[in-house]
């Protein structure tokens, strides 16, 4: 009797390491999105120091991820998948928490930077249209076109929604379209990066008198250490290039391409995060940087004859970041669904071999953020709770996998000295989380990052991840939830098989 065979769709191997590097060009956009308030709190010298220290801390973390990515070359999802692989021997609850924590950290980029682009575009080209609620702090600019709850919807909100839909289209029709867009936007990004890193020194605009150092102010708790640790915790989100590892199954040479993409991205981010705060603040002054007036900064450094072009390149740099966020976050949900830790629907690929269901979830949630949340900075920092924890669990995964799976093939095997290095980094990330979660409300002058409400939102996302995990196990897989799993010692052993494949639709 003939049997019908349904061929399961797979992620396509179409990328090279330089594609991964271009994907991580999103990070300079994240830097620009948080730079102003870091300069407000820390001063130009202080911001440069803390941004540089954060990038230096993240660099060895990236090296660790290169070994983990090579161990699981066919698993999509990046750091959250590595965390699940190592911790499920001890508890199956870490996997869903790490995944949703990692995903929400990337997901809110869409609404956050979408509103940033909307505000910049409106101020430059449509200044007389309705603004509504100012998303960066939640204050009311005017009544907007209409009101939803406490949020007044203006043109900036409508532009943000349009951009969220656009990056969904870029990604849902295949990886190559999304990466091609990143190449175009990446070329344009080089213009403001050149202006913000080298031009102030070349044209004589740089003045060290524009730079201050505020961490030694006498009123700061713990002699300034508390504020420094809070900002390191916030900056980790903007600095880590781990997105390159999320695409490991899609590189043509998984081991070499993943390693090169991770390390080249980490080196580039270390350079940019150290130079931009010094060069830009020294070139245009802290007032311009704190106001996030990047178009004004370009006009100051280059001249006012190309203002519209500068608006375009700044907006494109942020759209590039939104594009990467959609691609990376959706693959995290896809990977963990395939491992049976969240609902089956998120483990499906569409006919273009990308996780379209997860991307659509991203799109819908961020449109709701734009419409219903007044202060996007507060939501952004709330999402960082899960994001930093996800990275902490992934660093711990390196240590646990070395102990529990010593014979597992490691195409990239770091020297044994990296085990105690990972232990120090794990402890550091735990410290950053305790201080960051406890006191993030003091950042941004104490006025924009929220407080208890935002902490509740951040932990609620993690709680939802556990409910969806239980729904998957009890309702969809019709099994009793088990809190620990036996793990294979080698890839060809399978005491805890992957969740059943979901037929492609």
Tab-separated table of C-alpha atoms in Angstrom:
chain	number	residue	atom	x	y	z
A	1	UNK	CA	0.000	0.000	0.000
A	2	UNK	CA	1.404	3.376	-1.027
A	3	UNK	CA	2.206	5.886	1.699
A	4	UNK	CA	2.095	9.641	1.375
A	5	UNK	CA	5.333	11.276	2.500
A	6	UNK	CA	5.291	14.868	3.654
A	7	UNK	CA	8.686	16.485	3.261
A	8	UNK	CA	9.437	18.616	6.268
A	9	UNK	CA	10.633	22.102	5.477
A	10	UNK	CA	14.052	23.113	6.706
A	11	UNK	CA	15.901	26.377	7.144
A	12	UNK	CA	17.960	26.953	4.014
A	13	UNK	CA	21.768	27.155	4.080
A	14	UNK	CA	22.205	30.365	2.084
A	15	UNK	CA	24.361	32.603	4.308
A	16	UNK	CA	28.094	33.243	4.670
A	17	UNK	CA	29.911	34.781	7.622
A	18	UNK	CA	29.813	38.267	6.152
A	19	UNK	CA	26.017	37.986	5.961
A	20	UNK	CA	26.063	37.336	9.710
A	21	UNK	CA	28.291	40.380	10.190
A	22	UNK	CA	25.823	42.520	8.238
A	23	UNK	CA	22.946	41.152	10.339
A	24	UNK	CA	24.824	42.335	13.453
A	25	UNK	CA	25.135	45.846	12.039
A	26	UNK	CA	21.900	46.291	13.965
A	27	UNK	CA	23.920	46.880	17.121
A	28	UNK	CA	25.150	50.406	16.300
A	29	UNK	CA	21.484	51.353	15.975
A	30	UNK	CA	20.877	49.974	19.468
A	31	UNK	CA	23.827	52.041	20.707
A	32	UNK	CA	22.346	55.231	19.242
A	33	UNK	CA	18.985	54.347	20.775
A	34	UNK	CA	20.420	54.404	24.325
A	35	UNK	CA	23.407	56.740	23.975
A	36	UNK	CA	21.647	59.966	24.929
A	37	UNK	CA	20.504	58.889	28.379
A	38	UNK	CA	23.872	57.230	29.108
A	39	UNK	CA	25.606	60.558	28.417
A	40	UNK	CA	23.019	62.318	30.589
A	41	UNK	CA	23.810	60.029	33.527
A	42	UNK	CA	27.499	59.318	33.049
A	43	UNK	CA	28.892	62.221	31.008
A	44	UNK	CA	30.768	61.752	27.737
A	45	UNK	CA	33.889	60.203	29.275
A	46	UNK	CA	31.833	58.078	31.639
A	47	UNK	CA	29.559	56.827	28.848
A	48	UNK	CA	32.546	55.942	26.655
A	49	UNK	CA	34.144	54.050	29.543
A	50	UNK	CA	31.015	52.035	30.436
A	51	UNK	CA	30.077	51.323	26.796
A	52	UNK	CA	33.656	50.154	26.201
A	53	UNK	CA	33.744	48.013	29.355
A	54	UNK	CA	30.430	46.402	28.401
A	55	UNK	CA	31.678	45.570	24.897
A	56	UNK	CA	34.897	44.174	26.404
A	57	UNK	CA	32.865	41.959	28.751
A	58	UNK	CA	30.680	40.731	25.894
A	59	UNK	CA	33.649	39.843	23.650
A	60	UNK	CA	34.705	36.697	25.599
A	61	UNK	CA	31.032	35.755	25.914
A	62	UNK	CA	30.895	35.785	22.109
A	63	UNK	CA	33.937	33.498	21.963
A	64	UNK	CA	32.129	31.055	24.270
A	65	UNK	CA	29.069	31.126	22.013
A	66	UNK	CA	31.229	30.063	19.057
A	67	UNK	CA	31.893	26.688	20.756
A	68	UNK	CA	28.220	26.239	21.664
A	69	UNK	CA	27.027	27.104	18.159
A	70	UNK	CA	29.400	24.540	16.627
A	71	UNK	CA	28.146	21.858	19.034
A	72	UNK	CA	24.570	22.201	17.762
A	73	UNK	CA	24.954	23.184	14.102
A	74	UNK	CA	21.426	22.149	13.126
A	75	UNK	CA	19.560	23.925	15.919
A	76	UNK	CA	18.047	27.335	15.309
A	77	UNK	CA	17.469	29.751	18.174
A	78	UNK	CA	20.934	30.667	19.406
A	79	UNK	CA	21.638	31.282	23.076
A	80	UNK	CA	18.238	30.167	24.344
A	81	UNK	CA	18.654	26.761	22.692
A	82	UNK	CA	22.129	26.329	24.198
A	83	UNK	CA	20.697	27.172	27.612
A	84	UNK	CA	17.959	24.570	27.222
A	85	UNK	CA	20.354	21.870	26.030
A	86	UNK	CA	22.520	22.216	29.125
A	87	UNK	CA	19.981	22.990	31.844
A	88	UNK	CA	17.196	20.519	30.948
A	89	UNK	CA	19.126	17.762	32.719
A	90	UNK	CA	18.518	19.749	35.914
A	91	UNK	CA	15.254	21.555	35.121
A	92	UNK	CA	13.141	21.941	31.991
A	93	UNK	CA	11.975	25.386	33.163
A	94	UNK	CA	15.148	27.233	32.150
A	95	UNK	CA	14.569	26.630	28.421
A	96	UNK	CA	11.225	28.449	28.066
A	97	UNK	CA	12.296	31.251	30.428
A	98	UNK	CA	15.534	31.814	28.504
A	99	UNK	CA	13.746	31.719	25.153
A	100	UNK	CA	10.994	34.171	25.950
A	101	UNK	CA	13.429	36.386	27.820
A	102	UNK	CA	15.735	36.430	24.822
A	103	UNK	CA	12.879	36.866	22.358
A	104	UNK	CA	11.172	39.775	24.130
A	105	UNK	CA	14.520	41.577	24.379
A	106	UNK	CA	14.721	41.508	20.600
A	107	UNK	CA	11.018	41.842	19.905
A	108	UNK	CA	10.425	45.234	21.518
A	109	UNK	CA	13.092	46.682	19.228
A	110	UNK	CA	10.393	46.874	16.558
A	111	UNK	CA	8.084	49.212	18.444
A	112	UNK	CA	10.895	51.093	20.179
A	113	UNK	CA	12.925	51.949	17.084
A	114	UNK	CA	9.791	52.172	14.926
A	115	UNK	CA	8.614	55.035	17.119
A	116	UNK	CA	12.107	56.526	17.074
A	117	UNK	CA	12.064	56.592	13.272
A	118	UNK	CA	8.486	57.875	13.310
A	119	UNK	CA	9.418	60.772	15.575
A	120	UNK	CA	12.557	61.712	13.584
A	121	UNK	CA	10.673	61.529	10.275
A	122	UNK	CA	7.735	63.542	11.529
A	123	UNK	CA	9.922	66.234	13.091
A	124	UNK	CA	11.885	66.591	9.833
A	125	UNK	CA	9.167	66.327	7.212
A	126	UNK	CA	5.737	66.648	8.864
A	127	UNK	CA	6.281	68.871	11.923
A	128	UNK	CA	2.751	70.295	11.897
A	129	UNK	CA	0.986	66.918	12.065
A	130	UNK	CA	-0.297	65.481	15.344
A	131	UNK	CA	2.345	63.873	17.588
A	132	UNK	CA	0.199	62.411	20.371
A	133	UNK	CA	2.079	60.787	23.268
A	134	UNK	CA	5.846	61.163	23.311
A	135	UNK	CA	6.979	57.550	23.470
A	136	UNK	CA	10.313	58.306	25.131
A	137	UNK	CA	9.056	59.065	28.580
A	138	UNK	CA	5.287	58.909	28.063
A	139	UNK	CA	4.560	62.648	28.260
A	140	UNK	CA	1.731	64.153	26.222
A	141	UNK	CA	2.750	66.369	23.290
A	142	UNK	CA	-0.781	66.895	21.975
A	143	UNK	CA	-4.089	65.001	21.715
A	144	UNK	CA	-3.085	63.154	18.531
A	145	UNK	CA	-5.589	61.896	15.961
A	146	UNK	CA	-7.320	59.596	18.459
A	147	UNK	CA	-6.740	58.037	21.870
A	148	UNK	CA	-6.430	54.392	22.941
A	149	UNK	CA	-6.444	54.093	26.710
A	150	UNK	CA	-3.884	56.606	27.946
A	151	UNK	CA	-1.973	56.763	24.656
A	152	UNK	CA	-2.642	59.589	22.209
A	153	UNK	CA	-1.964	58.295	18.688
A	154	UNK	CA	-0.161	60.680	16.340
A	155	UNK	CA	1.664	60.414	13.029
A	156	UNK	CA	4.808	58.997	14.694
A	157	UNK	CA	2.752	56.014	15.898
A	158	UNK	CA	1.269	55.405	12.447
A	159	UNK	CA	4.720	55.560	10.850
A	160	UNK	CA	5.970	53.048	13.429
A	161	UNK	CA	3.142	50.631	12.612
A	162	UNK	CA	3.881	50.973	8.906
A	163	UNK	CA	7.550	50.169	9.475
A	164	UNK	CA	6.717	47.134	11.618
A	165	UNK	CA	4.596	45.833	8.743
A	166	UNK	CA	7.413	46.541	6.262
A	167	UNK	CA	10.093	44.606	8.166
A	168	UNK	CA	7.619	41.748	8.553
A	169	UNK	CA	7.298	41.671	4.755
A	170	UNK	CA	11.093	41.809	4.332
A	171	UNK	CA	11.479	38.725	6.523
A	172	UNK	CA	8.411	36.594	5.901
A	173	UNK	CA	9.289	36.125	2.217
A	174	UNK	CA	12.675	34.570	2.884
A	175	UNK	CA	16.053	35.136	4.523
A	176	UNK	CA	17.786	36.447	1.420
A	177	UNK	CA	15.369	39.373	1.039
A	178	UNK	CA	15.926	40.408	4.655
A	179	UNK	CA	19.712	40.124	4.407
A	180	UNK	CA	19.746	42.009	1.084
A	181	UNK	CA	17.913	44.881	2.745
A	182	UNK	CA	20.487	44.848	5.545
A	183	UNK	CA	23.274	45.218	2.968
A	184	UNK	CA	21.646	48.325	1.516
A	185	UNK	CA	20.924	49.814	4.931
A	186	UNK	CA	24.387	48.789	6.142
A	187	UNK	CA	26.073	50.781	3.394
A	188	UNK	CA	24.061	53.855	4.382
A	189	UNK	CA	24.841	53.209	8.061
A	190	UNK	CA	28.549	53.677	7.332
A	191	UNK	CA	27.899	57.371	6.624
A	192	UNK	CA	26.680	58.355	10.116
A	193	UNK	CA	29.169	55.959	11.721
A	194	UNK	CA	32.040	57.705	9.918
A	195	UNK	CA	30.643	61.095	10.933
A	196	UNK	CA	30.156	59.993	14.546
A	197	UNK	CA	33.553	58.292	15.002
A	198	UNK	CA	36.253	59.946	12.864
A	199	UNK	CA	34.906	63.161	11.366
A	200	UNK	CA	34.939	65.224	14.606
A	201	UNK	CA	38.688	64.585	14.874
A	202	UNK	CA	39.324	65.288	11.194
A	203	UNK	CA	37.379	68.539	10.817
A	204	UNK	CA	38.406	70.083	14.134
A	205	UNK	CA	34.966	69.950	15.783
A	206	UNK	CA	36.178	67.728	18.608
A	207	UNK	CA	36.739	69.548	21.896
A	208	UNK	CA	37.532	67.648	25.060
A	209	UNK	CA	35.791	70.401	27.018
A	210	UNK	CA	32.485	68.948	25.743
A	211	UNK	CA	33.176	65.751	27.690
A	212	UNK	CA	32.473	65.265	31.366
A	213	UNK	CA	32.741	62.412	33.854
A	214	UNK	CA	29.825	62.102	36.267
A	215	UNK	CA	30.483	58.781	38.009
A	216	UNK	CA	32.505	60.549	40.688
A	217	UNK	CA	29.626	62.819	41.711
A	218	UNK	CA	29.383	62.765	45.480
A	219	UNK	CA	25.633	62.062	45.667
A	220	UNK	CA	25.801	58.753	43.748
A	221	UNK	CA	25.179	55.516	45.680
A	222	UNK	CA	28.134	53.175	46.217
A	223	UNK	CA	30.499	55.861	44.935
A	224	UNK	CA	28.963	55.643	41.453
A	225	UNK	CA	29.308	51.846	41.203
A	226	UNK	CA	25.556	51.253	41.446
A	227	UNK	CA	24.801	53.504	38.463
A	228	UNK	CA	27.697	51.988	36.489
A	229	UNK	CA	26.404	48.445	37.064
A	230	UNK	CA	22.859	49.474	36.113
A	231	UNK	CA	24.133	50.903	32.855
A	232	UNK	CA	26.232	47.820	32.079
A	233	UNK	CA	23.053	45.775	32.548
A	234	UNK	CA	21.160	48.067	30.149
A	235	UNK	CA	24.013	48.189	27.625
A	236	UNK	CA	24.377	44.401	27.336
A	237	UNK	CA	21.206	44.438	25.224
A	238	UNK	CA	22.773	46.949	22.826
A	239	UNK	CA	26.212	45.354	22.718
A	240	UNK	CA	25.932	41.564	22.382
A	241	UNK	CA	26.302	40.277	18.777
A	242	UNK	CA	24.917	36.817	19.590
A	243	UNK	CA	22.362	37.167	16.779
A	244	UNK	CA	25.036	35.783	14.465
A	245	UNK	CA	24.812	32.460	16.329
A	246	UNK	CA	21.038	32.288	15.905
A	247	UNK	CA	21.537	31.805	12.169
A	248	UNK	CA	24.048	28.940	12.586
A	249	UNK	CA	21.922	26.350	10.673
A	250	UNK	CA	21.630	28.770	7.746
A	251	UNK	CA	25.368	29.294	7.134
A	252	UNK	CA	26.862	27.351	4.246
A	253	UNK	CA	29.830	26.359	6.433
A	254	UNK	CA	28.195	26.254	9.846
A	255	UNK	CA	31.370	26.054	11.943
A	256	UNK	CA	33.643	28.520	10.169
A	257	UNK	CA	30.970	30.991	9.142
A	258	UNK	CA	29.414	31.117	12.615
A	259	UNK	CA	32.765	31.685	14.297
A	260	UNK	CA	33.845	34.401	11.861
A	261	UNK	CA	30.492	36.171	12.027
A	262	UNK	CA	30.520	36.218	15.833
A	263	UNK	CA	34.100	37.373	16.305
A	264	UNK	CA	34.110	39.979	13.539
A	265	UNK	CA	30.868	41.453	14.864
A	266	UNK	CA	32.143	41.539	18.453
A	267	UNK	CA	35.365	43.306	17.397
A	268	UNK	CA	33.447	45.871	15.339
A	269	UNK	CA	31.020	46.586	18.196
A	270	UNK	CA	33.894	46.995	20.664
A	271	UNK	CA	35.426	49.626	18.353
A	272	UNK	CA	32.186	51.503	17.671
A	273	UNK	CA	30.929	51.462	21.259
A	274	UNK	CA	34.188	52.947	22.489
A	275	UNK	CA	34.614	55.601	19.789
A	276	UNK	CA	31.091	56.935	19.247
A	277	UNK	CA	30.403	58.274	22.771
A	278	UNK	CA	33.747	60.131	22.831
A	279	UNK	CA	33.801	61.399	19.251
A	280	UNK	CA	30.145	62.369	18.954
A	281	UNK	CA	29.805	64.017	22.359
A	282	UNK	CA	33.147	65.751	21.960
A	283	UNK	CA	32.183	66.929	18.482
A	284	UNK	CA	28.651	68.256	18.974
A	285	UNK	CA	28.265	68.583	22.745
A	286	UNK	CA	26.285	66.635	25.301
A	287	UNK	CA	23.111	68.711	24.857
A	288	UNK	CA	22.670	67.488	21.268
A	289	UNK	CA	23.423	63.870	22.179
A	290	UNK	CA	21.126	63.847	25.218
A	291	UNK	CA	18.323	65.219	23.000
A	292	UNK	CA	18.901	62.316	20.541
A	293	UNK	CA	19.213	64.978	17.815
A	294	UNK	CA	21.318	62.876	15.460
A	295	UNK	CA	20.148	64.740	12.382
A	296	UNK	CA	21.196	67.973	14.071
A	297	UNK	CA	24.542	66.362	14.917
A	298	UNK	CA	25.122	65.493	11.256
A	299	UNK	CA	24.155	69.006	10.204
A	300	UNK	CA	26.672	70.361	12.720
A	301	UNK	CA	29.494	68.084	11.568
A	302	UNK	CA	28.912	68.156	7.803
A	303	UNK	CA	26.720	71.186	7.064
A	304	UNK	CA	23.019	71.752	6.557
A	305	UNK	CA	22.878	71.210	2.812
A	306	UNK	CA	21.904	67.547	3.062
A	307	UNK	CA	19.481	67.428	5.985
A	308	UNK	CA	16.931	65.249	4.191
A	309	UNK	CA	19.631	62.765	3.246
A	310	UNK	CA	20.807	62.628	6.856
A	311	UNK	CA	17.257	61.904	8.006
A	312	UNK	CA	17.139	59.000	5.548
A	313	UNK	CA	20.452	57.442	6.637
A	314	UNK	CA	19.641	57.716	10.351
A	315	UNK	CA	16.208	56.193	9.798
A	316	UNK	CA	17.652	53.403	7.649
A	317	UNK	CA	20.140	52.512	10.384
A	318	UNK	CA	17.260	52.040	12.824
A	319	UNK	CA	15.175	50.092	10.282
A	320	UNK	CA	18.173	47.787	9.801
A	321	UNK	CA	18.057	47.087	13.541
A	322	UNK	CA	14.325	46.393	13.344
A	323	UNK	CA	14.931	43.988	10.467
A	324	UNK	CA	17.503	42.016	12.439
A	325	UNK	CA	15.224	41.947	15.482
A	326	UNK	CA	12.430	40.308	13.492
A	327	UNK	CA	14.762	37.706	12.001
A	328	UNK	CA	16.561	36.843	15.228
A	329	UNK	CA	13.666	36.800	17.681
A	330	UNK	CA	11.464	34.674	15.444
A	331	UNK	CA	14.177	32.035	15.098
A	332	UNK	CA	14.527	31.826	18.863
A	333	UNK	CA	10.819	30.998	19.158
A	334	UNK	CA	11.039	28.560	16.254
A	335	UNK	CA	14.012	26.710	17.733
A	336	UNK	CA	12.507	26.280	21.181
A	337	UNK	CA	9.172	25.173	19.735
A	338	UNK	CA	10.990	22.445	17.816
A	339	UNK	CA	12.487	21.357	21.138
A	340	UNK	CA	8.989	21.052	22.615
A	341	UNK	CA	9.114	23.959	25.054
A	342	UNK	CA	6.411	26.221	23.671
A	343	UNK	CA	3.353	25.930	21.439
A	344	UNK	CA	3.675	23.896	18.236
A	345	UNK	CA	2.498	26.658	15.944
A	346	UNK	CA	5.706	28.639	16.484
A	347	UNK	CA	7.751	25.678	15.205
A	348	UNK	CA	6.388	25.922	11.665
A	349	UNK	CA	8.193	27.256	8.626
A	350	UNK	CA	6.223	28.924	5.862
A	351	UNK	CA	6.660	28.106	2.184
A	352	UNK	CA	9.661	30.440	2.031
A	353	UNK	CA	11.398	28.319	4.703
A	354	UNK	CA	11.346	30.952	7.441
A	355	UNK	CA	9.418	30.950	10.762
A	356	UNK	CA	6.497	33.012	9.510
A	357	UNK	CA	4.188	32.255	12.442
A	358	UNK	CA	6.754	33.549	14.942
A	359	UNK	CA	7.384	36.639	12.807
A	360	UNK	CA	3.664	37.358	12.657
A	361	UNK	CA	3.440	37.069	16.451
A	362	UNK	CA	6.300	39.567	16.701
A	363	UNK	CA	4.510	41.957	14.375
A	364	UNK	CA	1.192	41.787	16.214
A	365	UNK	CA	2.655	42.232	19.689
A	366	UNK	CA	4.701	45.256	18.667
A	367	UNK	CA	1.750	46.954	17.004
A	368	UNK	CA	-0.054	46.528	20.324
A	369	UNK	CA	2.936	48.050	22.120
A	370	UNK	CA	2.760	51.101	19.848
A	371	UNK	CA	-0.972	51.520	20.399
A	372	UNK	CA	-1.279	50.764	24.113
A	373	UNK	CA	2.042	51.544	25.838
A	374	UNK	CA	2.918	55.138	26.598
A	375	UNK	CA	6.585	54.756	27.573
A	376	UNK	CA	8.627	52.537	25.284
A	377	UNK	CA	11.871	53.098	27.229
A	378	UNK	CA	10.191	51.504	30.234
A	379	UNK	CA	9.073	48.491	28.177
A	380	UNK	CA	12.531	48.200	26.647
A	381	UNK	CA	14.280	48.029	29.994
A	382	UNK	CA	11.619	45.645	31.358
A	383	UNK	CA	12.387	43.281	28.465
A	384	UNK	CA	16.058	43.405	29.413
A	385	UNK	CA	15.251	41.387	32.549
A	386	UNK	CA	14.752	38.218	30.512
A	387	UNK	CA	17.374	39.056	27.895
A	388	UNK	CA	20.297	39.308	30.316
A	389	UNK	CA	19.093	36.221	32.192
A	390	UNK	CA	18.988	34.288	28.904
A	391	UNK	CA	22.618	35.181	28.238
A	392	UNK	CA	23.555	34.270	31.818
A	393	UNK	CA	21.962	30.831	31.405
A	394	UNK	CA	23.759	30.363	28.069
A	395	UNK	CA	27.115	31.161	29.670
A	396	UNK	CA	26.295	28.643	32.401
A	397	UNK	CA	25.428	26.157	29.645
A	398	UNK	CA	29.052	26.216	28.471
A	399	UNK	CA	30.188	25.074	31.925
A	400	UNK	CA	27.482	22.414	32.314
A	401	UNK	CA	28.036	20.948	28.843
A	402	UNK	CA	31.762	20.653	29.483
A	403	UNK	CA	30.933	18.681	32.651
A	404	UNK	CA	27.971	16.601	31.431
A	405	UNK	CA	28.913	15.993	27.790
A	406	UNK	CA	32.730	15.887	27.714
A	407	UNK	CA	32.853	13.647	24.630
A	408	UNK	CA	30.320	15.561	22.555
A	409	UNK	CA	31.888	16.636	19.220
A	410	UNK	CA	33.189	20.194	19.445
A	411	UNK	CA	34.391	21.421	16.046
A	412	UNK	CA	35.427	24.582	17.890
A	413	UNK	CA	36.919	23.591	21.243
A	414	UNK	CA	38.232	26.359	23.426
A	415	UNK	CA	41.155	25.726	25.807
A	416	UNK	CA	40.152	24.525	29.285
A	417	UNK	CA	41.020	27.918	30.791
A	418	UNK	CA	37.721	29.125	29.313
A	419	UNK	CA	35.749	27.131	31.904
A	420	UNK	CA	36.806	29.348	34.856
A	421	UNK	CA	36.492	32.396	32.580
A	422	UNK	CA	32.901	31.359	31.908
A	423	UNK	CA	32.306	30.926	35.644
A	424	UNK	CA	33.484	34.496	36.276
A	425	UNK	CA	31.284	35.792	33.459
A	426	UNK	CA	28.286	33.851	34.797
A	427	UNK	CA	28.786	35.435	38.233
A	428	UNK	CA	29.208	38.867	36.623
A	429	UNK	CA	25.965	38.549	34.660
A	430	UNK	CA	24.196	37.429	37.842
A	431	UNK	CA	25.507	40.548	39.604
A	432	UNK	CA	24.460	42.781	36.703
A	433	UNK	CA	20.975	41.256	36.830
A	434	UNK	CA	20.543	41.757	40.570
A	435	UNK	CA	21.664	45.386	40.476
A	436	UNK	CA	20.073	46.188	37.118
A	437	UNK	CA	16.659	44.765	37.991
A	438	UNK	CA	16.793	46.257	41.455
A	439	UNK	CA	17.703	49.804	40.448
A	440	UNK	CA	17.146	50.384	36.710
A	441	UNK	CA	14.663	53.112	37.652
A	442	UNK	CA	17.577	55.439	38.522
A	443	UNK	CA	18.853	55.470	34.917
A	444	UNK	CA	17.965	58.196	32.446
A	445	UNK	CA	17.907	60.798	35.175
A	446	UNK	CA	15.349	58.715	37.038
A	447	UNK	CA	12.553	59.879	34.732
A	448	UNK	CA	12.180	57.548	31.747
A	449	UNK	CA	12.802	53.893	32.605
A	450	UNK	CA	9.850	53.334	34.914
A	451	UNK	CA	9.861	51.266	38.079
A	452	UNK	CA	7.783	48.579	39.767
A	453	UNK	CA	5.197	48.397	36.973
A	454	UNK	CA	7.901	47.704	34.393
A	455	UNK	CA	9.501	45.058	36.570
A	456	UNK	CA	6.139	43.308	36.868
A	457	UNK	CA	5.793	43.404	33.070
A	458	UNK	CA	9.264	41.910	32.618
A	459	UNK	CA	8.664	39.025	35.005
A	460	UNK	CA	5.152	38.471	33.634
A	461	UNK	CA	6.621	37.653	30.220
A	462	UNK	CA	8.745	34.982	31.859
A	463	UNK	CA	5.708	33.640	33.711
A	464	UNK	CA	3.766	33.401	30.428
A	465	UNK	CA	6.612	31.341	28.967
A	466	UNK	CA	6.077	28.746	31.709
A	467	UNK	CA	2.321	28.642	31.096
A	468	UNK	CA	2.896	28.062	27.369
A	469	UNK	CA	5.416	25.334	28.220
A	470	UNK	CA	2.808	23.559	30.350
A	471	UNK	CA	0.167	24.015	27.631
A	472	UNK	CA	2.512	22.436	25.085
A	473	UNK	CA	3.310	19.441	27.261
A	474	UNK	CA	-0.149	18.788	28.742
A	475	UNK	CA	-2.563	19.866	25.986
A	476	UNK	CA	-0.668	19.608	22.699
A	477	UNK	CA	1.724	16.731	23.427
A	478	UNK	CA	-0.739	15.039	25.847
A	479	UNK	CA	1.904	14.037	28.340
A	480	UNK	CA	2.613	14.728	31.956
A	481	UNK	CA	5.072	17.565	32.427
A	482	UNK	CA	8.485	16.349	33.474
A	483	UNK	CA	10.778	18.729	35.269
A	484	UNK	CA	14.041	17.107	34.220
A	485	UNK	CA	15.156	15.172	31.156
A	486	UNK	CA	17.819	12.622	30.438
A	487	UNK	CA	20.281	14.056	27.948
A	488	UNK	CA	22.416	12.216	25.382
A	489	UNK	CA	26.159	11.936	25.861
A	490	UNK	CA	26.699	11.927	22.086
A	491	UNK	CA	24.663	13.279	19.150
A	492	UNK	CA	23.576	9.811	17.985
A	493	UNK	CA	22.019	8.995	21.361
A	494	UNK	CA	18.457	10.179	21.877
A	495	UNK	CA	16.917	9.416	25.265
A	496	UNK	CA	14.961	12.684	25.027
A	497	UNK	CA	13.988	13.072	21.349
A	498	UNK	CA	13.053	16.349	19.735
A	499	UNK	CA	9.374	17.151	19.712
A	500	UNK	CA	7.441	15.609	16.803
A	501	UNK	CA	7.766	17.577	13.597
A	502	UNK	CA	4.873	19.816	12.728
A	503	UNK	CA	3.723	19.380	9.123
A	504	UNK	CA	4.451	22.439	7.016
A	505	UNK	CA	1.481	24.484	5.914
